[in-house]
Amino acid sequence: MTILHSREKLTLANELIYEIKVKDAMTREVIFFSEETTFREIQLAMKKNRISGVPILDEKKNIIGIVSIDNVITALDQNYVNDKVKDYMTKEVVTIPQNYSLVSAIKKFEEYKFGRLPVTENVHSQKIVGILTMGDILNRLLLNIQTIAEHVEKKEDRNFQISEELLKQAQQKPLRFEVKKADFDNAGRVASIIRNYLQKLNIDKQILRRISIVCYEAEMNISIHSLGGYISVQIEKNNIIITAVDYGPGIPDIEEAMKPGFTTASEQIRALGFGAGMGLPNIKKCADYLELESSMETGTILKAIIHLGG
Ligand SMILES: Nc1ncnc2c1ncn2[C@@H]1O[C@H](COP(=O)(O)OP(=O)(O)O)[C@@H](O)[C@H]1O
Ligand SMILES: [Mg+2]
């Protein structure tokens, strides 16, 4: 079993096997028989229920033996399959009390190599209240891990949402930043102000990164390719809307401009390290929604929306 051999890696599973009790993982509907049952009857029951071992109980449900598939095969081999199990069953049965943690059960499975452990009412009793297999343990662990994962997801969802109060503040003070033409000394200034501001709103890091890229590329485009303009940031509960507006001269062919590598930047600008033709494609990649409008008379408006919902 995986849990047994890669303990070092499965720290969460390790923690859980100490916390979870046998009674929370065991199967309560125990298929059992009396010592008067024949091997044949048990063989049929095993086949029908797809199990490989059954406890033998007395009238008070105390365990007095166990019959495994191996015992049945031997009985078939040696021609006593129609005998009662009474004289042949394994009488030294290893059991586990229901209040023990799974880690003790796993140790017993490792030590004895049994497929199943009958579960007793308590350490002083032989009364059987359930049966436990490694499969039961795995199922229980998966269920717990699933629940933990769901909690984490919910927590993350909450983190993506901006608190009402911060939202109100942000809405009262709309963010608008001028971007000057060819202002290379301040390249990326607006983007970094926006980034610092949004950081305070506790926005998820990955999302913040995408917002930064959109702002930076939009800012650079205004600075390099236009006469100047501004960037405004609108904060909504579930969205950040970035609008980059400039005063011309406009983009003659938007489809062409969107192509990766397409640039009209001059040699001089390229020498400064700008103008690789990847700005608009990057904006498109980072935004959940992108609208680009341009007129040769009034200029360009780029609107990008990024969802905060993840
Ligand atoms: N605001 C803008 N005004 C005019 N032209 C623009 C604007 N933004 C982008 N463009 C045009 O689109 C091209 C591609 O833009 P982009 O993908 O950002 O690459 P780059 O800025 O490196 O050239 C630019 O070279 C330019 O011709
Ligand atoms: Mg660009």
GROMACS .gro file of C-alpha atoms and ligand atoms in nm:
model
  338
    1MET     CA    1   0.000   0.000   0.000
    2THR     CA    2   0.121   0.345  -0.088
    3ILE     CA    3   0.075   0.492   0.256
    4LEU     CA    4   0.302   0.235   0.406
    5HIS     CA    5   0.596   0.304   0.182
    6SER     CA    6   0.602   0.674   0.120
    7ARG     CA    7   0.534   0.814   0.462
    8GLU     CA    8   0.794   1.087   0.438
    9LYS     CA    9   0.612   1.247   0.147
   10LEU     CA   10   0.258   1.217   0.272
   11THR     CA   11   0.277   1.450   0.569
   12LEU     CA   12  -0.093   1.536   0.562
   13ALA     CA   13  -0.191   1.169   0.541
   14ASN     CA   14   0.051   1.102   0.824
   15GLU     CA   15  -0.114   1.358   1.043
   16LEU     CA   16  -0.454   1.222   0.961
   17ILE     CA   17  -0.377   0.861   1.045
   18TYR     CA   18  -0.302   0.972   1.399
   19GLU     CA   19  -0.620   1.175   1.424
   20ILE     CA   20  -0.871   0.939   1.267
   21LYS     CA   21  -1.004   0.656   1.484
   22VAL     CA   22  -1.057   0.302   1.364
   23LYS     CA   23  -1.433   0.338   1.425
   24ASP     CA   24  -1.447   0.628   1.177
   25ALA     CA   25  -1.295   0.422   0.898
   26MET     CA   26  -1.427   0.070   0.961
   27THR     CA   27  -1.716  -0.100   0.787
   28ARG     CA   28  -1.994  -0.154   1.035
   29GLU     CA   29  -2.189  -0.416   0.841
   30VAL     CA   30  -1.980  -0.719   0.920
   31ILE     CA   31  -2.038  -1.038   0.728
   32PHE     CA   32  -1.976  -1.311   0.988
   33PHE     CA   33  -2.049  -1.677   1.047
   34SER     CA   34  -2.078  -1.925   1.332
   35GLU     CA   35  -1.835  -2.208   1.385
   36GLU     CA   36  -2.104  -2.449   1.264
   37THR     CA   37  -2.077  -2.312   0.908
   38THR     CA   38  -1.905  -2.528   0.642
   39PHE     CA   39  -1.613  -2.409   0.430
   40ARG     CA   40  -1.838  -2.450   0.125
   41GLU     CA   41  -2.093  -2.202   0.263
   42ILE     CA   42  -1.817  -1.958   0.346
   43GLN     CA   43  -1.663  -1.999   0.002
   44LEU     CA   44  -1.997  -1.907  -0.159
   45ALA     CA   45  -2.041  -1.607   0.071
   46MET     CA   46  -1.689  -1.484  -0.010
   47LYS     CA   47  -1.757  -1.510  -0.381
   48LYS     CA   48  -2.093  -1.336  -0.353
   49ASN     CA   49  -1.963  -1.051  -0.138
   50ARG     CA   50  -1.617  -1.029  -0.297
   51ILE     CA   51  -1.438  -1.062   0.032
   52SER     CA   52  -1.135  -1.268   0.122
   53GLY     CA   53  -1.184  -1.334   0.492
   54VAL     CA   54  -1.468  -1.365   0.744
   55PRO     CA   55  -1.474  -1.358   1.124
   56ILE     CA   56  -1.635  -1.645   1.311
   57LEU     CA   57  -1.848  -1.519   1.602
   58ASP     CA   58  -2.035  -1.683   1.889
   59GLU     CA   59  -2.395  -1.595   1.981
   60LYS     CA   60  -2.283  -1.287   2.172
   61LYS     CA   61  -2.086  -1.165   1.869
   62ASN     CA   62  -1.756  -1.236   2.041
   63ILE     CA   63  -1.486  -1.336   1.799
   64ILE     CA   64  -1.370  -1.697   1.823
   65GLY     CA   65  -1.188  -1.740   1.493
   66ILE     CA   66  -1.129  -1.622   1.138
   67VAL     CA   67  -1.149  -1.797   0.803
   68SER     CA   68  -0.949  -1.662   0.513
   69ILE     CA   69  -0.955  -1.750   0.145
   70ASP     CA   70  -0.633  -1.945   0.207
   71ASN     CA   71  -0.814  -2.164   0.460
   72VAL     CA   72  -1.088  -2.227   0.204
   73ILE     CA   73  -0.837  -2.323  -0.066
   74THR     CA   74  -0.667  -2.567   0.171
   75ALA     CA   75  -1.006  -2.716   0.259
   76LEU     CA   76  -1.077  -2.765  -0.113
   77ASP     CA   77  -0.732  -2.916  -0.168
   78GLN     CA   78  -0.757  -3.155   0.119
   79ASN     CA   79  -1.118  -3.250   0.067
   80TYR     CA   80  -1.281  -3.120   0.381
   81VAL     CA   81  -1.469  -2.835   0.219
   82ASN     CA   82  -1.801  -2.973   0.347
   83ASP     CA   83  -1.680  -2.986   0.707
   84LYS     CA   84  -1.764  -2.723   0.963
   85VAL     CA   85  -1.497  -2.458   1.009
   86LYS     CA   86  -1.490  -2.516   1.387
   87ASP     CA   87  -1.184  -2.744   1.393
   88TYR     CA   88  -0.982  -2.572   1.121
   89MET     CA   89  -1.032  -2.199   1.159
   90THR     CA   90  -0.752  -1.974   1.282
   91LYS     CA   91  -0.820  -1.920   1.650
   92GLU     CA   92  -0.554  -1.669   1.740
   93VAL     CA   93  -0.719  -1.370   1.584
   94VAL     CA   94  -0.552  -1.031   1.575
   95THR     CA   95  -0.813  -0.763   1.642
   96ILE     CA   96  -0.809  -0.391   1.703
   97PRO     CA   97  -1.022  -0.183   1.942
   98GLN     CA   98  -1.248   0.073   1.776
   99ASN     CA   99  -1.101   0.367   1.968
  100TYR     CA  100  -0.746   0.313   1.849
  101SER     CA  101  -0.612   0.547   1.584
  102LEU     CA  102  -0.552   0.433   1.229
  103VAL     CA  103  -0.179   0.441   1.278
  104SER     CA  104  -0.199   0.136   1.508
  105ALA     CA  105  -0.415  -0.041   1.254
  106ILE     CA  106  -0.163   0.030   0.979
  107LYS     CA  107   0.116  -0.105   1.201
  108LYS     CA  108  -0.080  -0.425   1.251
  109PHE     CA  109  -0.141  -0.459   0.879
  110GLU     CA  110   0.232  -0.417   0.820
  111GLU     CA  111   0.329  -0.661   1.089
  112TYR     CA  112   0.084  -0.942   1.016
  113LYS     CA  113   0.011  -0.890   0.645
  114PHE     CA  114  -0.359  -0.957   0.699
  115GLY     CA  115  -0.617  -0.829   0.457
  116ARG     CA  116  -0.861  -0.733   0.732
  117LEU     CA  117  -0.877  -0.664   1.101
  118PRO     CA  118  -1.189  -0.739   1.304
  119VAL     CA  119  -1.267  -0.441   1.526
  120THR     CA  120  -1.361  -0.496   1.892
  121GLU     CA  121  -1.586  -0.284   2.111
  122ASN     CA  122  -1.294  -0.199   2.340
  123VAL     CA  123  -0.958  -0.334   2.448
  124HIS     CA  124  -1.111  -0.565   2.712
  125SER     CA  125  -1.384  -0.702   2.491
  126GLN     CA  126  -1.392  -0.960   2.212
  127LYS     CA  127  -1.724  -0.832   2.084
  128ILE     CA  128  -1.700  -0.735   1.717
  129VAL     CA  129  -1.843  -0.399   1.610
  130GLY     CA  130  -1.686  -0.368   1.264
  131ILE     CA  131  -1.419  -0.478   1.024
  132LEU     CA  132  -1.130  -0.278   0.879
  133THR     CA  133  -0.929  -0.316   0.558
  134MET     CA  134  -0.655  -0.099   0.406
  135GLY     CA  135  -0.918  -0.004   0.148
  136ASP     CA  136  -1.138   0.139   0.427
  137ILE     CA  137  -0.841   0.338   0.555
  138LEU     CA  138  -0.763   0.479   0.210
  139ASN     CA  139  -1.128   0.573   0.154
  140ARG     CA  140  -1.145   0.754   0.487
  141LEU     CA  141  -0.819   0.939   0.418
  142LEU     CA  142  -0.936   1.047   0.074
  143LEU     CA  143  -1.262   1.175   0.219
  144ASN     CA  144  -1.080   1.379   0.483
  145ILE     CA  145  -0.828   1.515   0.234
  146GLN     CA  146  -1.111   1.609   0.000
  147THR     CA  147  -1.284   1.801   0.282
  148ILE     CA  148  -0.961   1.981   0.367
  149ALA     CA  149  -0.905   2.071   0.001
  150GLU     CA  150  -1.258   2.214  -0.023
  151HIS     CA  151  -1.194   2.432   0.281
  152VAL     CA  152  -0.875   2.565   0.125
  153GLU     CA  153  -1.056   2.642  -0.200
  154LYS     CA  154  -1.329   2.831  -0.018
  155LYS     CA  155  -1.072   3.030   0.174
  156GLU     CA  156  -0.897   3.123  -0.149
  157ASP     CA  157  -1.226   3.231  -0.301
  158ARG     CA  158  -1.281   3.462  -0.007
  159ASN     CA  159  -0.934   3.606  -0.049
  160PHE     CA  160  -1.004   3.694  -0.410
  161GLN     CA  161  -1.294   3.908  -0.305
  162ILE     CA  162  -1.226   4.257  -0.192
  163SER     CA  163  -1.383   4.358   0.138
  164GLU     CA  164  -1.683   4.592   0.118
  165GLU     CA  165  -1.502   4.865   0.303
  166LEU     CA  166  -1.193   4.871   0.084
  167LEU     CA  167  -1.416   4.855  -0.218
  168LYS     CA  168  -1.608   5.164  -0.107
  169GLN     CA  169  -1.287   5.352  -0.047
  170ALA     CA  170  -1.151   5.253  -0.386
  171GLN     CA  171  -1.472   5.351  -0.560
  172GLN     CA  172  -1.482   5.690  -0.394
  173LYS     CA  173  -1.136   5.763  -0.521
  174PRO     CA  174  -1.119   5.659  -0.887
  175LEU     CA  175  -0.765   5.594  -1.003
  176ARG     CA  176  -0.648   5.792  -1.301
  177PHE     CA  177  -0.288   5.845  -1.402
  178GLU     CA  178  -0.147   6.063  -1.675
  179VAL     CA  179   0.102   5.902  -1.910
  180LYS     CA  180   0.334   6.137  -2.097
  181LYS     CA  181   0.469   6.091  -2.445
  182ALA     CA  182   0.823   5.947  -2.470
  183ASP     CA  183   0.874   5.967  -2.095
  184PHE     CA  184   1.123   5.679  -2.085
  185ASP     CA  185   1.287   5.785  -1.761
  186ASN     CA  186   0.960   5.706  -1.587
  187ALA     CA  187   0.887   5.392  -1.784
  188GLY     CA  188   0.651   5.172  -1.584
  189ARG     CA  189   0.586   5.431  -1.314
  190VAL     CA  190   0.209   5.424  -1.350
  191ALA     CA  191   0.203   5.045  -1.358
  192SER     CA  192   0.398   5.026  -1.035
  193ILE     CA  193   0.178   5.281  -0.857
  194ILE     CA  194  -0.127   5.077  -0.957
  195ARG     CA  195   0.043   4.761  -0.842
  196ASN     CA  196   0.126   4.904  -0.501
  197TYR     CA  197  -0.225   5.029  -0.458
  198LEU     CA  198  -0.389   4.699  -0.549
  199GLN     CA  199  -0.151   4.508  -0.328
  200LYS     CA  200  -0.315   4.674  -0.031
  201LEU     CA  201  -0.648   4.533  -0.141
  202ASN     CA  202  -0.515   4.184  -0.079
  203ILE     CA  203  -0.557   4.068  -0.436
  204ASP     CA  204  -0.423   3.725  -0.525
  205LYS     CA  205  -0.057   3.739  -0.637
  206GLN     CA  206  -0.110   3.566  -0.972
  207ILE     CA  207  -0.393   3.801  -1.060
  208LEU     CA  208  -0.194   4.103  -0.946
  209ARG     CA  209   0.087   3.996  -1.177
  210ARG     CA  210  -0.149   3.986  -1.474
  211ILE     CA  211  -0.288   4.329  -1.385
  212SER     CA  212   0.066   4.467  -1.367
  213ILE     CA  213   0.158   4.334  -1.708
  214VAL     CA  214  -0.156   4.482  -1.863
  215CYS     CA  215  -0.088   4.821  -1.702
  216TYR     CA  216   0.280   4.822  -1.791
  217GLU     CA  217   0.228   4.733  -2.158
  218ALA     CA  218  -0.059   4.980  -2.194
  219GLU     CA  219   0.149   5.251  -2.031
  220MET     CA  220   0.444   5.182  -2.260
  221ASN     CA  221   0.226   5.187  -2.568
  222ILE     CA  222   0.084   5.527  -2.478
  223SER     CA  223   0.432   5.655  -2.407
  224ILE     CA  224   0.598   5.513  -2.718
  225HIS     CA  225   0.329   5.521  -2.981
  226SER     CA  226   0.101   5.812  -2.891
  227LEU     CA  227   0.094   6.180  -2.808
  228GLY     CA  228   0.012   6.098  -2.447
  229GLY     CA  229  -0.293   5.992  -2.251
  230TYR     CA  230  -0.397   5.829  -1.925
  231ILE     CA  231  -0.474   5.500  -1.758
  232SER     CA  232  -0.770   5.457  -1.529
  233VAL     CA  233  -0.838   5.168  -1.300
  234GLN     CA  234  -1.186   5.078  -1.192
  235ILE     CA  235  -1.229   4.842  -0.902
  236GLU     CA  236  -1.538   4.629  -0.875
  237LYS     CA  237  -1.616   4.349  -0.635
  238ASN     CA  238  -1.518   4.080  -0.883
  239ASN     CA  239  -1.335   4.267  -1.157
  240ILE     CA  240  -1.057   4.510  -1.218
  241ILE     CA  241  -1.114   4.720  -1.527
  242ILE     CA  242  -0.814   4.892  -1.682
  243THR     CA  243  -0.876   5.156  -1.943
  244ALA     CA  244  -0.587   5.312  -2.139
  245VAL     CA  245  -0.681   5.617  -2.340
  246ASP     CA  246  -0.460   5.830  -2.564
  247TYR     CA  247  -0.499   6.132  -2.791
  248GLY     CA  248  -0.379   5.981  -3.115
  249PRO     CA  249  -0.254   5.923  -3.376
  250GLY     CA  250  -0.441   5.588  -3.358
  251ILE     CA  251  -0.373   5.236  -3.484
  252PRO     CA  252  -0.441   5.195  -3.856
  253ASP     CA  253  -0.476   4.815  -3.849
  254ILE     CA  254  -0.566   4.664  -3.512
  255GLU     CA  255  -0.551   4.305  -3.634
  256GLU     CA  256  -0.197   4.358  -3.756
  257ALA     CA  257  -0.097   4.539  -3.435
  258MET     CA  258  -0.218   4.243  -3.226
  259LYS     CA  259   0.017   3.999  -3.400
  260PRO     CA  260   0.311   3.881  -3.188
  261GLY     CA  261   0.630   4.052  -3.302
  262PHE     CA  262   0.460   4.327  -3.499
  263THR     CA  263   0.604   4.667  -3.416
  264THR     CA  264   0.640   5.010  -3.568
  265ALA     CA  265   0.885   5.118  -3.298
  266SER     CA  266   1.190   5.303  -3.432
  267GLU     CA  267   1.545   5.172  -3.413
  268GLN     CA  268   1.612   5.430  -3.147
  269ILE     CA  269   1.333   5.302  -2.925
  270ARG     CA  270   1.431   4.943  -2.986
  271ALA     CA  271   1.783   5.034  -2.880
  272LEU     CA  272   1.635   5.151  -2.549
  273GLY     CA  273   1.497   4.802  -2.499
  274PHE     CA  274   1.135   4.870  -2.596
  275GLY     CA  275   0.931   4.772  -2.897
  276ALA     CA  276   0.957   4.395  -2.922
  277GLY     CA  277   0.607   4.376  -3.063
  278MET     CA  278   0.482   4.165  -2.769
  279GLY     CA  279   0.289   4.424  -2.570
  280LEU     CA  280  -0.058   4.380  -2.715
  281PRO     CA  281  -0.029   3.998  -2.737
  282ASN     CA  282   0.076   3.994  -2.370
  283ILE     CA  283  -0.215   4.214  -2.270
  284LYS     CA  284  -0.446   3.978  -2.451
  285LYS     CA  285  -0.297   3.679  -2.272
  286CYS     CA  286  -0.329   3.840  -1.929
  287ALA     CA  287  -0.677   3.987  -1.959
  288ASP     CA  288  -1.000   3.795  -1.930
  289TYR     CA  289  -1.160   4.040  -2.168
  290LEU     CA  290  -0.997   4.287  -2.409
  291GLU     CA  291  -1.147   4.559  -2.621
  292LEU     CA  292  -0.932   4.777  -2.847
  293GLU     CA  293  -1.081   5.067  -3.033
  294SER     CA  294  -0.886   5.314  -3.237
  295SER     CA  295  -0.958   5.610  -3.456
  296MET     CA  296  -0.706   5.803  -3.661
  297GLU     CA  297  -0.884   6.121  -3.550
  298THR     CA  298  -0.930   6.082  -3.177
  299GLY     CA  299  -0.687   5.812  -3.067
  300THR     CA  300  -0.693   5.473  -2.904
  301ILE     CA  301  -0.896   5.324  -2.620
  302LEU     CA  302  -0.789   4.994  -2.474
  303LYS     CA  303  -1.014   4.829  -2.217
  304ALA     CA  304  -0.902   4.519  -2.031
  305ILE     CA  305  -1.101   4.333  -1.766
  306ILE     CA  306  -0.948   4.092  -1.519
  307HIS     CA  307  -1.171   3.875  -1.303
  308LEU     CA  308  -1.082   3.847  -0.940
  309GLY     CA  309  -1.268   3.521  -0.902
  310GLY     CA  310  -0.965   3.321  -1.018
  311LIG     N1  311  -0.164   5.340  -2.816
  311LIG     C1  312  -0.116   5.315  -2.939
  311LIG     N2  313  -0.121   5.413  -3.033
  311LIG     C2  314  -0.076   5.389  -3.157
  311LIG     N3  315  -0.024   5.273  -3.196
  311LIG     C3  316  -0.018   5.170  -3.107
  311LIG     C4  317  -0.063   5.188  -2.976
  311LIG     N4  318  -0.044   5.069  -2.911
  311LIG     C5  319   0.008   4.986  -3.000
  311LIG     N5  320   0.025   5.044  -3.119
  311LIG     C6  321   0.077   4.982  -3.242
  311LIG     O1  322   0.075   4.842  -3.230
  311LIG     C7  323   0.206   4.789  -3.242
  311LIG     C8  324   0.221   4.667  -3.155
  311LIG     O2  325   0.210   4.702  -3.020
  311LIG     P1  326   0.278   4.610  -2.912
  311LIG     O3  327   0.227   4.471  -2.931
  311LIG     O4  328   0.259   4.670  -2.779
  311LIG     O5  329   0.430   4.609  -2.953
  311LIG     P2  330   0.541   4.724  -2.936
  311LIG     O6  331   0.487   4.827  -2.845
  311LIG     O7  332   0.657   4.653  -2.881
  311LIG     O8  333   0.565   4.776  -3.075
  311LIG     C9  334   0.296   4.903  -3.208
  311LIG     O9  335   0.426   4.889  -3.265
  311LIG    C10  336   0.222   5.020  -3.267
  311LIG    O10  337   0.239   5.026  -3.406
  312MG      MG  338   0.401   4.788  -2.673
   0.00000   0.00000   0.00000
